[in-house]
Each structure stands twice: as C-alpha cells, then as structure tokens.
CSV table of C-alpha atoms and ligand atoms in Angstrom, one decimal:
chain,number,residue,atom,x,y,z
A,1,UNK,CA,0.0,0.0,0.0
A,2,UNK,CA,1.2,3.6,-0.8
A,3,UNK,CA,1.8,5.6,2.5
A,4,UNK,CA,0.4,8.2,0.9
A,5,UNK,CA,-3.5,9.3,0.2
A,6,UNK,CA,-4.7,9.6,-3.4
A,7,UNK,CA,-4.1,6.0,-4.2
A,8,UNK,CA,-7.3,5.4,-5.7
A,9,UNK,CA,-6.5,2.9,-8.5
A,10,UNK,CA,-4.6,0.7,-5.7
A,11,UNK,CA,-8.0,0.7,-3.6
A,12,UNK,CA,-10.2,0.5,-6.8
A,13,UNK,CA,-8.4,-2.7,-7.2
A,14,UNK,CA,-7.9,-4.0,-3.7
A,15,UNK,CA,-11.7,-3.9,-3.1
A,16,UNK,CA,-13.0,-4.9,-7.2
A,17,UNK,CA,-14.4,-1.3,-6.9
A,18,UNK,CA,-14.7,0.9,-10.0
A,19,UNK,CA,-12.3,3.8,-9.5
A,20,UNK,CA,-14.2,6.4,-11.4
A,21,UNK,CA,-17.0,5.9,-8.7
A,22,UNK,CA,-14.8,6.6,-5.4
A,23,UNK,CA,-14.6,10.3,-4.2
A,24,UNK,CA,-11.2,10.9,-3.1
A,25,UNK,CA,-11.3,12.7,0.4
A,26,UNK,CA,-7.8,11.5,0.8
A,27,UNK,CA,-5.8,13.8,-1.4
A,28,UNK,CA,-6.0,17.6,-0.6
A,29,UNK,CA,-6.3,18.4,-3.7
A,30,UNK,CA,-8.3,21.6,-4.7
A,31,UNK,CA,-11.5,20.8,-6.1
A,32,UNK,CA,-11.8,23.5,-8.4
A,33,UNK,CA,-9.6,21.9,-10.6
A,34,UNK,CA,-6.5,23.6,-12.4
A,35,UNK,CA,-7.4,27.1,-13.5
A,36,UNK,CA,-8.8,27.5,-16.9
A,37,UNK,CA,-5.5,29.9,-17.6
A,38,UNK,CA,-3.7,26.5,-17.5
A,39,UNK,CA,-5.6,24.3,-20.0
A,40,UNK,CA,-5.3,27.1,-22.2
A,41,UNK,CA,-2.1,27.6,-22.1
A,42,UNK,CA,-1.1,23.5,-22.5
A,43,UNK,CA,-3.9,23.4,-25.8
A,44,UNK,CA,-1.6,26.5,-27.1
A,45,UNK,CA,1.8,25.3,-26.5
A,46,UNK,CA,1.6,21.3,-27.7
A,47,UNK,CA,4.6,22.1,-29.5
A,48,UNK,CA,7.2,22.6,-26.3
A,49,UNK,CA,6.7,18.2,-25.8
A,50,UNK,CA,9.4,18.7,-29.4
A,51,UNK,CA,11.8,20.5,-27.4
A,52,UNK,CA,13.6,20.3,-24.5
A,53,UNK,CA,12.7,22.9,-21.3
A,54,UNK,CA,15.1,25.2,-21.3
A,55,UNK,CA,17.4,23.6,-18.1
A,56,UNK,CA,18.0,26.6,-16.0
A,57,UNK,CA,14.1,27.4,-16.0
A,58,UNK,CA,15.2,30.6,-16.2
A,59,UNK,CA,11.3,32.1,-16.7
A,60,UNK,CA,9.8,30.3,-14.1
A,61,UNK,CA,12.4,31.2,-11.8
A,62,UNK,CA,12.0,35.0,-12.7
A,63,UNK,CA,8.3,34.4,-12.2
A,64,UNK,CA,8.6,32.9,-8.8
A,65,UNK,CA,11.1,35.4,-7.7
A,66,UNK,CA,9.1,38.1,-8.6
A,67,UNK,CA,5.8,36.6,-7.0
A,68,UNK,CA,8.4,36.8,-3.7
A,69,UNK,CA,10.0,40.0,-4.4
A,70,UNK,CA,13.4,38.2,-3.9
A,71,UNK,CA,16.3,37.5,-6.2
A,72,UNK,CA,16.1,34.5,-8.5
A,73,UNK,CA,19.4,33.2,-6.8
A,74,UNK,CA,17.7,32.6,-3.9
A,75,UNK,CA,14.9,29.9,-5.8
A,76,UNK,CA,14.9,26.5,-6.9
A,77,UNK,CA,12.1,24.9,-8.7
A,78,UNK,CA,11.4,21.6,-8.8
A,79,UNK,CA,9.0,18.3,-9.7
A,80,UNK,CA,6.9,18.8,-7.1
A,81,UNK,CA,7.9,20.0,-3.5
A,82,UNK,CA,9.2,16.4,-2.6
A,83,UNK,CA,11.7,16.9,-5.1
A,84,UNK,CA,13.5,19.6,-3.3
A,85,UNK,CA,12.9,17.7,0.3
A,86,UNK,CA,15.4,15.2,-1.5
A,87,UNK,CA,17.4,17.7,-2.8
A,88,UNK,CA,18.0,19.5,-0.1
A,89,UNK,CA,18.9,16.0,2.5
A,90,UNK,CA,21.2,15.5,-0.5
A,91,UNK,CA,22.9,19.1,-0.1
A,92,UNK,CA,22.8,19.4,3.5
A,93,UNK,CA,23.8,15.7,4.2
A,94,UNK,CA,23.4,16.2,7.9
A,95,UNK,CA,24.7,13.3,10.3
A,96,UNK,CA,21.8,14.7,12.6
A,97,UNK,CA,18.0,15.5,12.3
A,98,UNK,CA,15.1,16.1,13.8
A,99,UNK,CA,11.6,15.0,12.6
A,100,UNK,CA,8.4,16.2,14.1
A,101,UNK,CA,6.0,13.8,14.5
A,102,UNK,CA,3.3,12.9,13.2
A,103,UNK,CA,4.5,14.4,9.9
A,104,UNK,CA,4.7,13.8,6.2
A,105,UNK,CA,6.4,10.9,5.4
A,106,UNK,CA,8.9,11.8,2.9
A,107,UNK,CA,11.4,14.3,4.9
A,108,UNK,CA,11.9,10.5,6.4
A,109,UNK,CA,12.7,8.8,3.4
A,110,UNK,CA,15.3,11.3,1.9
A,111,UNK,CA,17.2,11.3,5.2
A,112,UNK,CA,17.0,7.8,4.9
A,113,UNK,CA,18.8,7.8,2.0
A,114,UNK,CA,21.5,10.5,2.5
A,115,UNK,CA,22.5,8.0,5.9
A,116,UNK,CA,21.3,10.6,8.5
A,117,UNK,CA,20.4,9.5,12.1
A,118,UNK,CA,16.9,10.5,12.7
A,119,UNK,CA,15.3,11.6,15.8
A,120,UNK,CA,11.8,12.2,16.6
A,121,UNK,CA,10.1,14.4,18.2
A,122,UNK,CA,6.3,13.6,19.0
A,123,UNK,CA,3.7,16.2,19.0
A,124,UNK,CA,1.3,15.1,21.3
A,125,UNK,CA,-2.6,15.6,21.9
A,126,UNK,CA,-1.5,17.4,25.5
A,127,UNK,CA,0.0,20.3,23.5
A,128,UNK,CA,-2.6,20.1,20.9
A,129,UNK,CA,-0.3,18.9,18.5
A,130,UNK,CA,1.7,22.0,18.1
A,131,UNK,CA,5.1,22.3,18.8
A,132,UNK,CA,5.9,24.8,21.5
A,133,UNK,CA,9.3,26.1,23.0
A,134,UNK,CA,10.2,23.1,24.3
A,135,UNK,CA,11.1,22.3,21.1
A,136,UNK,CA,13.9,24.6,21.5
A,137,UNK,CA,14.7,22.7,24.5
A,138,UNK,CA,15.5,19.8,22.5
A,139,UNK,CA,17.3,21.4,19.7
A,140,UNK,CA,20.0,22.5,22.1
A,141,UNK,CA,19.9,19.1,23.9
A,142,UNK,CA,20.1,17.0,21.1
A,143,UNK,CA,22.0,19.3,18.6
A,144,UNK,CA,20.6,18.4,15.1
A,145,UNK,CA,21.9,19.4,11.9
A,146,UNK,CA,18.8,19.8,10.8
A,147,UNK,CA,15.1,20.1,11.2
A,148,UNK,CA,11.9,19.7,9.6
A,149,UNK,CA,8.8,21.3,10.3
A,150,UNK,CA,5.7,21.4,7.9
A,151,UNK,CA,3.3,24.9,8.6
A,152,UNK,CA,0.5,24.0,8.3
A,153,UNK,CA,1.5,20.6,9.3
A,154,UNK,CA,0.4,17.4,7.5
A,155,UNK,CA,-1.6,15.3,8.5
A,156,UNK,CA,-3.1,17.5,11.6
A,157,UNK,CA,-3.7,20.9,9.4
A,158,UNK,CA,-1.9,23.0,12.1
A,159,UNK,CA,-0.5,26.0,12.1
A,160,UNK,CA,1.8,27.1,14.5
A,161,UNK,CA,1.7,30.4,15.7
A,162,UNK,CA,4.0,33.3,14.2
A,163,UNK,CA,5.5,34.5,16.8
A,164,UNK,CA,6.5,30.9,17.5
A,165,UNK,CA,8.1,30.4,14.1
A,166,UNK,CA,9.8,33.9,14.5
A,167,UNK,CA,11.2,32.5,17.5
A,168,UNK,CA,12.3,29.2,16.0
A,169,UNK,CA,13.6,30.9,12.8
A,170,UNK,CA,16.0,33.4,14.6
A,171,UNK,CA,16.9,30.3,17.4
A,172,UNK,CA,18.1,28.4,14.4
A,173,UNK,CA,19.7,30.7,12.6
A,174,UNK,CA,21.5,31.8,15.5
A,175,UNK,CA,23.0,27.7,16.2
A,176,UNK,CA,23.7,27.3,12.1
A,177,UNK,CA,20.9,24.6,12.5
A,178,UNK,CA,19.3,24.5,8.9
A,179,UNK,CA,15.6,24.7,9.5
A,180,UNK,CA,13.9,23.3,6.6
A,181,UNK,CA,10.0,24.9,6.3
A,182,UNK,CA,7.3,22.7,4.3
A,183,UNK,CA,5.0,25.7,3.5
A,184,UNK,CA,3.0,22.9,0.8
A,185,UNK,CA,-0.4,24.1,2.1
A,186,UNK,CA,0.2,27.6,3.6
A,187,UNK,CA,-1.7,28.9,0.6
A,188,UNK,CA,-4.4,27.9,1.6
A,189,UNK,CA,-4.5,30.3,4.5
A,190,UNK,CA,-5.6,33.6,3.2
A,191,UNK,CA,-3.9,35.9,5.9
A,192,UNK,CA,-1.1,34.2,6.4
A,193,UNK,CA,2.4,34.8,3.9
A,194,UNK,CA,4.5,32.1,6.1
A,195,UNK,CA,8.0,33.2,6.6
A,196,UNK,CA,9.3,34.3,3.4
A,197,UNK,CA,9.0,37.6,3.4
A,198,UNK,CA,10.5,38.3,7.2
A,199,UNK,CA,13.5,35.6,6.8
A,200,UNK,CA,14.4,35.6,2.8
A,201,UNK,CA,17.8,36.5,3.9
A,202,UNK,CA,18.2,34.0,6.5
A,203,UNK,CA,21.3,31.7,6.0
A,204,UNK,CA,20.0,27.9,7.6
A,205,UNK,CA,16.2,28.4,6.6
A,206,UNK,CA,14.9,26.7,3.5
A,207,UNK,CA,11.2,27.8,2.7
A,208,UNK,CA,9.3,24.6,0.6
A,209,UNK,CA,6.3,25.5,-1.3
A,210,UNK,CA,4.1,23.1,-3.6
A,211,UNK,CA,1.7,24.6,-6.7
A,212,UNK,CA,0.4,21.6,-6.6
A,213,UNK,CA,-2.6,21.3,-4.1
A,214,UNK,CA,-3.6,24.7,-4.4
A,215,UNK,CA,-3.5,24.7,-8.2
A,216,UNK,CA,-4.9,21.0,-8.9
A,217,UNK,CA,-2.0,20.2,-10.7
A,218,UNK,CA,-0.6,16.9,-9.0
A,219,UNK,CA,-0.3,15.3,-12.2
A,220,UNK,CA,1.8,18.1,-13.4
A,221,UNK,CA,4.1,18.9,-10.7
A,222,UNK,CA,5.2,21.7,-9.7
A,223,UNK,CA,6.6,23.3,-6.3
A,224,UNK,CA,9.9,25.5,-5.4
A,225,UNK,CA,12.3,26.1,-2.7
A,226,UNK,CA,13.4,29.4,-1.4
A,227,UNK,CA,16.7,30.3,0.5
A,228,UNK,CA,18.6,33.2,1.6
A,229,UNK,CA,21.8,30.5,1.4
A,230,UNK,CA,22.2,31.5,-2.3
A,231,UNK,CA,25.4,29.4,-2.7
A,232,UNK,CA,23.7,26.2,-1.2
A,233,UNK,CA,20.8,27.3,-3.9
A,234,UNK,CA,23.6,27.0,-6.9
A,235,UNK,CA,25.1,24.2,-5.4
A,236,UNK,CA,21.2,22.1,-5.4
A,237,UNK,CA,20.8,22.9,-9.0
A,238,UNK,CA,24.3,21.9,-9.7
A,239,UNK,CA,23.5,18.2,-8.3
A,240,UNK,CA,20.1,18.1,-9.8
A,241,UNK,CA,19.7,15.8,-13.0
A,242,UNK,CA,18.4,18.2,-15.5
A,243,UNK,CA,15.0,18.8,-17.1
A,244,UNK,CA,13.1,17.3,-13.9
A,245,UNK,CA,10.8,20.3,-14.5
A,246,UNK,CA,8.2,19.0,-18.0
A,247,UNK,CA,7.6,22.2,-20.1
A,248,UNK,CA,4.0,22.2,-19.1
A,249,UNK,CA,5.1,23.0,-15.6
A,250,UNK,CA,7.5,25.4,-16.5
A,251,UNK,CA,5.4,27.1,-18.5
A,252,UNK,CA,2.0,27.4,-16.0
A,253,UNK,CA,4.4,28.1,-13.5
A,254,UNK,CA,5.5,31.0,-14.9
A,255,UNK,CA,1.4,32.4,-14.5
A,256,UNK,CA,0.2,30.3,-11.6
A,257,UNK,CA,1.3,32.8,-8.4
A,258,UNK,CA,-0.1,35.8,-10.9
A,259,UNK,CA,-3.9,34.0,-11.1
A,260,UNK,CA,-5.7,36.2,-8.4
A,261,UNK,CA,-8.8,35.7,-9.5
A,262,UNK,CA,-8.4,31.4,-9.0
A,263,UNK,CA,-6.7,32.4,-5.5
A,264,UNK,CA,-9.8,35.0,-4.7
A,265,UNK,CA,-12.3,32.1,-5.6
A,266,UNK,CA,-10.0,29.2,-4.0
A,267,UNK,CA,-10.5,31.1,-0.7
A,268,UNK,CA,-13.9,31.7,-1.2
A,269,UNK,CA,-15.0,28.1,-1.5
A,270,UNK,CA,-12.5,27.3,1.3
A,271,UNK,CA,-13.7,29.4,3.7
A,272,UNK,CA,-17.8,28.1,3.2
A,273,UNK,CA,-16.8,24.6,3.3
A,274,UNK,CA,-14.1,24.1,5.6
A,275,UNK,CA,-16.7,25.9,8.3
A,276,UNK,CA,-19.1,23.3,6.7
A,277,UNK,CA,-17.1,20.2,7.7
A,278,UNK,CA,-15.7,21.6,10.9
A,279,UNK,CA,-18.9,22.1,12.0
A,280,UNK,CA,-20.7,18.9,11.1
A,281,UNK,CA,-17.7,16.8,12.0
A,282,UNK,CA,-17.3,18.7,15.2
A,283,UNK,CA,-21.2,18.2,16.2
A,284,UNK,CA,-20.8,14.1,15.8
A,285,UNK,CA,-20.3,12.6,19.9
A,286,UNK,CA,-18.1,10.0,18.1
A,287,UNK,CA,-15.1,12.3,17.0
A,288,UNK,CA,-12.8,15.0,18.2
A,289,UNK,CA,-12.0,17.0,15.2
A,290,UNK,CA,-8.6,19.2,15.6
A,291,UNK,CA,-9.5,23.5,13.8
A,292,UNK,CA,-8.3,23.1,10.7
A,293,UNK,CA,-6.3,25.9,9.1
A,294,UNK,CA,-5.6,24.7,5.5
A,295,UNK,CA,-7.8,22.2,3.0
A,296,UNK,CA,-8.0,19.5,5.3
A,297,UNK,CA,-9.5,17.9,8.6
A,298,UNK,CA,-7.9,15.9,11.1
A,299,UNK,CA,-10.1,13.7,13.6
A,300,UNK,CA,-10.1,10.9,15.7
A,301,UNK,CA,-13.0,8.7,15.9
A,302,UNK,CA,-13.5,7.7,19.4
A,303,UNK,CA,-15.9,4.3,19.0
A,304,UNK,CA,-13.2,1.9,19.0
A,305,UNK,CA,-16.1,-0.8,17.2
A,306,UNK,CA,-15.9,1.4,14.1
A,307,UNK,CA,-13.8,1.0,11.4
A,308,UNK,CA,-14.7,4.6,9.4
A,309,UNK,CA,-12.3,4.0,6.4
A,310,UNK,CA,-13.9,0.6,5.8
A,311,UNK,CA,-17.4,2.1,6.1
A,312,UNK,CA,-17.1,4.9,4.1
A,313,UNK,CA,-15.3,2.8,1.1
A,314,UNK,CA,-19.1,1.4,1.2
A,315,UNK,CA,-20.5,4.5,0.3
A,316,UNK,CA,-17.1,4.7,-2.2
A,317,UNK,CA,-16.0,7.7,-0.4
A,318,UNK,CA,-12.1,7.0,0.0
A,319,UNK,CA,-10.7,8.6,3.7
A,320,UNK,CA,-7.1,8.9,5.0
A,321,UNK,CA,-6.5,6.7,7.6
A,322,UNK,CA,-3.4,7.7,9.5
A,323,UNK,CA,-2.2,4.5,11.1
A,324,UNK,CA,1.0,4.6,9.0
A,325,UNK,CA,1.6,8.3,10.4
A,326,UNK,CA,4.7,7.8,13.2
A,327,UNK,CA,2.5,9.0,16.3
A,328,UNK,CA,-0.8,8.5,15.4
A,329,UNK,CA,-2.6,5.0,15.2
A,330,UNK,CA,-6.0,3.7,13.6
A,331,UNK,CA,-8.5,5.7,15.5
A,332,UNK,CA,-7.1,9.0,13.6
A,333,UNK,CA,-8.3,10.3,9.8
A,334,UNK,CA,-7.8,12.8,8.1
A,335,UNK,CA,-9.8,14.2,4.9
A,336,UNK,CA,-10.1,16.4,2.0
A,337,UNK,CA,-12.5,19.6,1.7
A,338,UNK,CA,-13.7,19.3,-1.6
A,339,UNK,CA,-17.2,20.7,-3.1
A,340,UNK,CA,-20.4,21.5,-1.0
A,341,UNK,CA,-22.1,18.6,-2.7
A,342,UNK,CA,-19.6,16.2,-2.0
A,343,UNK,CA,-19.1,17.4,1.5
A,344,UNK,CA,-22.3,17.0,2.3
A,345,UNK,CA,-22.4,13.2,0.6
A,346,UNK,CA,-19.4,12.8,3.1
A,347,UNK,CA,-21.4,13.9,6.6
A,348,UNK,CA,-24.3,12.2,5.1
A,349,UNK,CA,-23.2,9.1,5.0
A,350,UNK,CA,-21.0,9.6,8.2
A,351,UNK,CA,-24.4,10.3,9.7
A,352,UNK,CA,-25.3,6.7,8.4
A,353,UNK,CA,-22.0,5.2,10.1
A,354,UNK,CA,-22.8,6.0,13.0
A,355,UNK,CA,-26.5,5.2,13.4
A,356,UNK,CA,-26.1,1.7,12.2
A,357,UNK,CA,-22.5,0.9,12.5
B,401,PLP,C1,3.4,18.6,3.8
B,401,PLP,C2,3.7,18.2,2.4
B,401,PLP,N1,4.8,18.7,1.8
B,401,PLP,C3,5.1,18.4,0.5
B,401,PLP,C4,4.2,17.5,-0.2
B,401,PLP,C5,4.6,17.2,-1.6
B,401,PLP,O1,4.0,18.1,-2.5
B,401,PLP,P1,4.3,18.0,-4.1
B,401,PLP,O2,3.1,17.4,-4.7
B,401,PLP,O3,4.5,19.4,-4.5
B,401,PLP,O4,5.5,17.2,-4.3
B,401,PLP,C6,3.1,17.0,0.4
B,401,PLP,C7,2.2,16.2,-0.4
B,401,PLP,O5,1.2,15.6,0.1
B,401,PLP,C8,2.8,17.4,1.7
B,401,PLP,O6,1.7,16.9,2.3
C-alpha cells in the first residue's frame, strides 16, 4: 500500500471497486480543478513536448522570484515540492535531524537515503499537536543538523503560531541549525504569507512551497524552494539531474502565483466549506476534530467498534487513515474539503455510520 492518500487505483483494485466511482477525500487536492489559464495555455503550446525545457528554468524562476520579491538566486524549482525535500537532504547531508512527528512521510525517506540519524520528536494531543518552545529545549539538547517542520502541518492541518516560528527561525539561525519549512499548504491560509518575506535572507532556513494542491496540478508537478543561502541554492541545481521540471510546468508556472482571480475564488469556497465540515464533523459525539487551518480535517474517531475507512469505502468515499503516520494509530483520519455537494455526501453518509454501524 502507498503511505500516501490519493491512491485510488490501488483501492479500486484491492476492493474490485470501479475507480471512477470513489470520491477521493484523501488527497488535498483543490477541487476546483487547475485554473482554466492553465488548459489554455497546455492546448496552445503542444509544441514545447518537441523541445527540451530550457534547463535553468530561467522564466519560471524570474516568475517565482518576482511573486516573492526576492532575487532568483535565492529559488529553486522543482517536480513537485518532494523533489526539493530530497534535494536539499542531498545538499545538506546532515549526520543529525530532527523529525516532528506525526508528519509527512517523505522528509523520512530522503534522510534515509543520505544515511542521516533520525530523531523524533512527538507532538502530542497534551499540547494540541503544536510544537511549542520546548522544542527549543530539544534542539539544544540534542543538537541536530537539521530540522523539519511542515506549517500547516500534514496530516493534523496546524499552524503554529508566528510568533512561535519567529522565534524558531531566529533560534536556528542563531545555532547554524538548517531549518527546513514545508510551506506545501500555507496557501491555503488567506492571511497568512509564512515566513518568506520576514526571513528571505536567512542563511540555515529553506522555505518549501508546492503549486500543486492549491492549483490541482498533482499530475503536473510543480513546487519551489526558497533560500537566503544563495550558494547552497547554486550548489542544489548543480546536483540536480536536469530537465526534472516538464515544459508544461514550467510554462504554468510561470502564470500560476499571478492568477488572483483562481486564489480570490480558491478562498472563497475554502472558507464556506471548511466551516461546513468543521462544524458537522465537530457536532458528531463520536469524533474529536482538531480546527483546521488549510484544506483538510484531522479527527479521531473515538468508537473503538468502528472502522470509518472501511465504512465509508461502502458508500465509495475513500478517507485517510493515519495509522502509518509515526504517532498516530488507527483511531485517527484525516480528509479532504472538496465541493459543497460532495461534502455534504461525506457527513451524510457519516451520519449513516454512525446510526447503524
Ligand atoms: C506537507 C507536504 N509537503 C510536500 C508535499 C509534496 O508536494 P508536491 O506534490 O508538490 O511534491 C506534500 C504532499 O502531500 C505534503 O503533504
């Protein structure tokens, strides 16, 4: 099984269901689907598939740089944000790192492969699931290399506060601890700009940001990374293998961060139907629901008798469980916001679960 959500074809066929007839809850995808700016573009340019993308992305970097007010030397695209995760364990090599947990699963995995002793650090339901200064604590006990830290987190949909991550920014930049950022969802949050535009000079921060949830382009691929460390920047795309960016990405890219009007409506939707699901989910005895901040919902159900991920594939809605999450185990799920109408399908048949089992 994938340790990721979104595996719909793998479920499809594990359970003889047709996969055109599941509703995927367990990708945060956004359902509005790409913006119309992108299929337009694609239709127009069928042509760049004949050539190769030009391998300093040179545009898209501009592009991103300029959405950031910051110097293209200080960004690095890449295939996706887990790309650059890789990229920069590869750079950084650290002998040391710290992992919150529970957290995505692939800062793991590139550690894993650059030999780095891990060390985790558990968020627990006692703090909320937020990380807090005892964190700092650690750092200076346990003197990492590096650390990662997801805002909003994945899979719980915090957000720590900023005053917090001033405080952890300026703590690590003060020990040369290289603090890596995984800002995938934090455009989502329509007040909040993460900490790019405080810290885009900082030496041991790396800012991560994916195009690909907010935009709907996970087939695509697209995210960046963002550093005031300039000469560890050149020294990434040095090791890279080239082209990893398609020329459909690179191109979109370059008009993504500029779409205000696909942002304006993104955080329109968001804000009527993540209130939607908090509310409903939050009103069932059965679960504690955690405040979202981003496109998803994080919830344990507390009927130990119920199996929700099995009895909502019934209805062919497809959940996140998070039993492969470090730190969590099987009573927790998380899941998607998508449309009103399939929303309220989800709390419908939720409804069901829980009246007969
Ligand atoms: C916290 C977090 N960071 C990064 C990624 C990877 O994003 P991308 O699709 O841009 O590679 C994900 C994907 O689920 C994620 O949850």
């Amino acid at each position: 099984m994938s340790e990721h959500g979104g595996n719909i074809i793998e479920v499809a066929q594990q359970y003889g269901l047709p996969a055109k007839e599941l509703i995927d809850f367990s990708a945060n995808i956004n359902p509005l689907g790409a913006p119309e700016r992108v299929n337009a573009l694609i239709k127009n340019n069928l042509s760049c598939i004949e050539k190769y993308p030009d391998v300093e992305y040179r545009h898209l970097h501009q592009a991103i740089a300029k959405a950031h007010q910051c110097n293209c030397t200080s960004v690095m695209a890449g295939n996706g944000a887990t790309e650059l995760i890789y990229a920069v364990a590869r750079y950084l090599k650290p002998k040391r790192a710290l992992l919150l947990i529970p957290g995505f699963a692939e800062y793991r995995r590139a550690l894993q492969q650059v030999g780095a002793e891990i060390i985790d650090y558990p968020l627990t339901e006692d703090t909320g699931f937020q990380p807090d200064l005892h964190l700092l604590d650690t750092l200076s006990n346990i003197r990492p290399d590096c650390v990662f830290i997801a805002t909003p987190n994945n899979p719980t949909g915090l957000m720590p506060d900023r005053q917090f991550m001033q405080v952890l920014v300026e703590y690590c930049e003060a020990q040369g601890i290289s603090l890596i950022i995984d800002e995938a969802f934090i455009d989502f949050l329509p007040n909040n700009r993460g900490v790019i535009p405080q810290f885009i000079a900082a030496q041991h921060l790396y800012v991560l940001r994916s195009l690909t949830k907010f935009f709907a382009i996970p087939g695509l691929r697209l995210g960046y990374l963002i550093s005031g460390n300039t000469a560890g920047i050149t020294e990434m795309k040095k090791q890279r293998e080239p082209w990893s960016i398609n020329a459909f990405a690179a191109l979109i890219g370059e008009i993504l961060l500029d779409d205000h009007t696909y942002i304006a409506a993104t955080h329109q939707w968001l804000r009527s139907q993540q209130h939607y699901l908090w509310t409903h989910l939050s009103a069932f005895p059965e679960l504690t629901v955690w405040p979202p901040s981003a496109n998803f919902l994080f919830f344990r159900c507390n009927k130990p008798d119920i199996d929700l991920w099995h009895s909502l594939l019934k209805h062919r809605l497809l959940i996140r469980h998070c039993q492969n999450y470090a730190g969590l185990d099987k009573r927790y799920y998380r899941i998607a916001v998508r449309s009103e109408r399939e929303n309220q399908r989800l709390i419908a048949a939720m409804q069901q679960v829980f009246a007969h089992g």
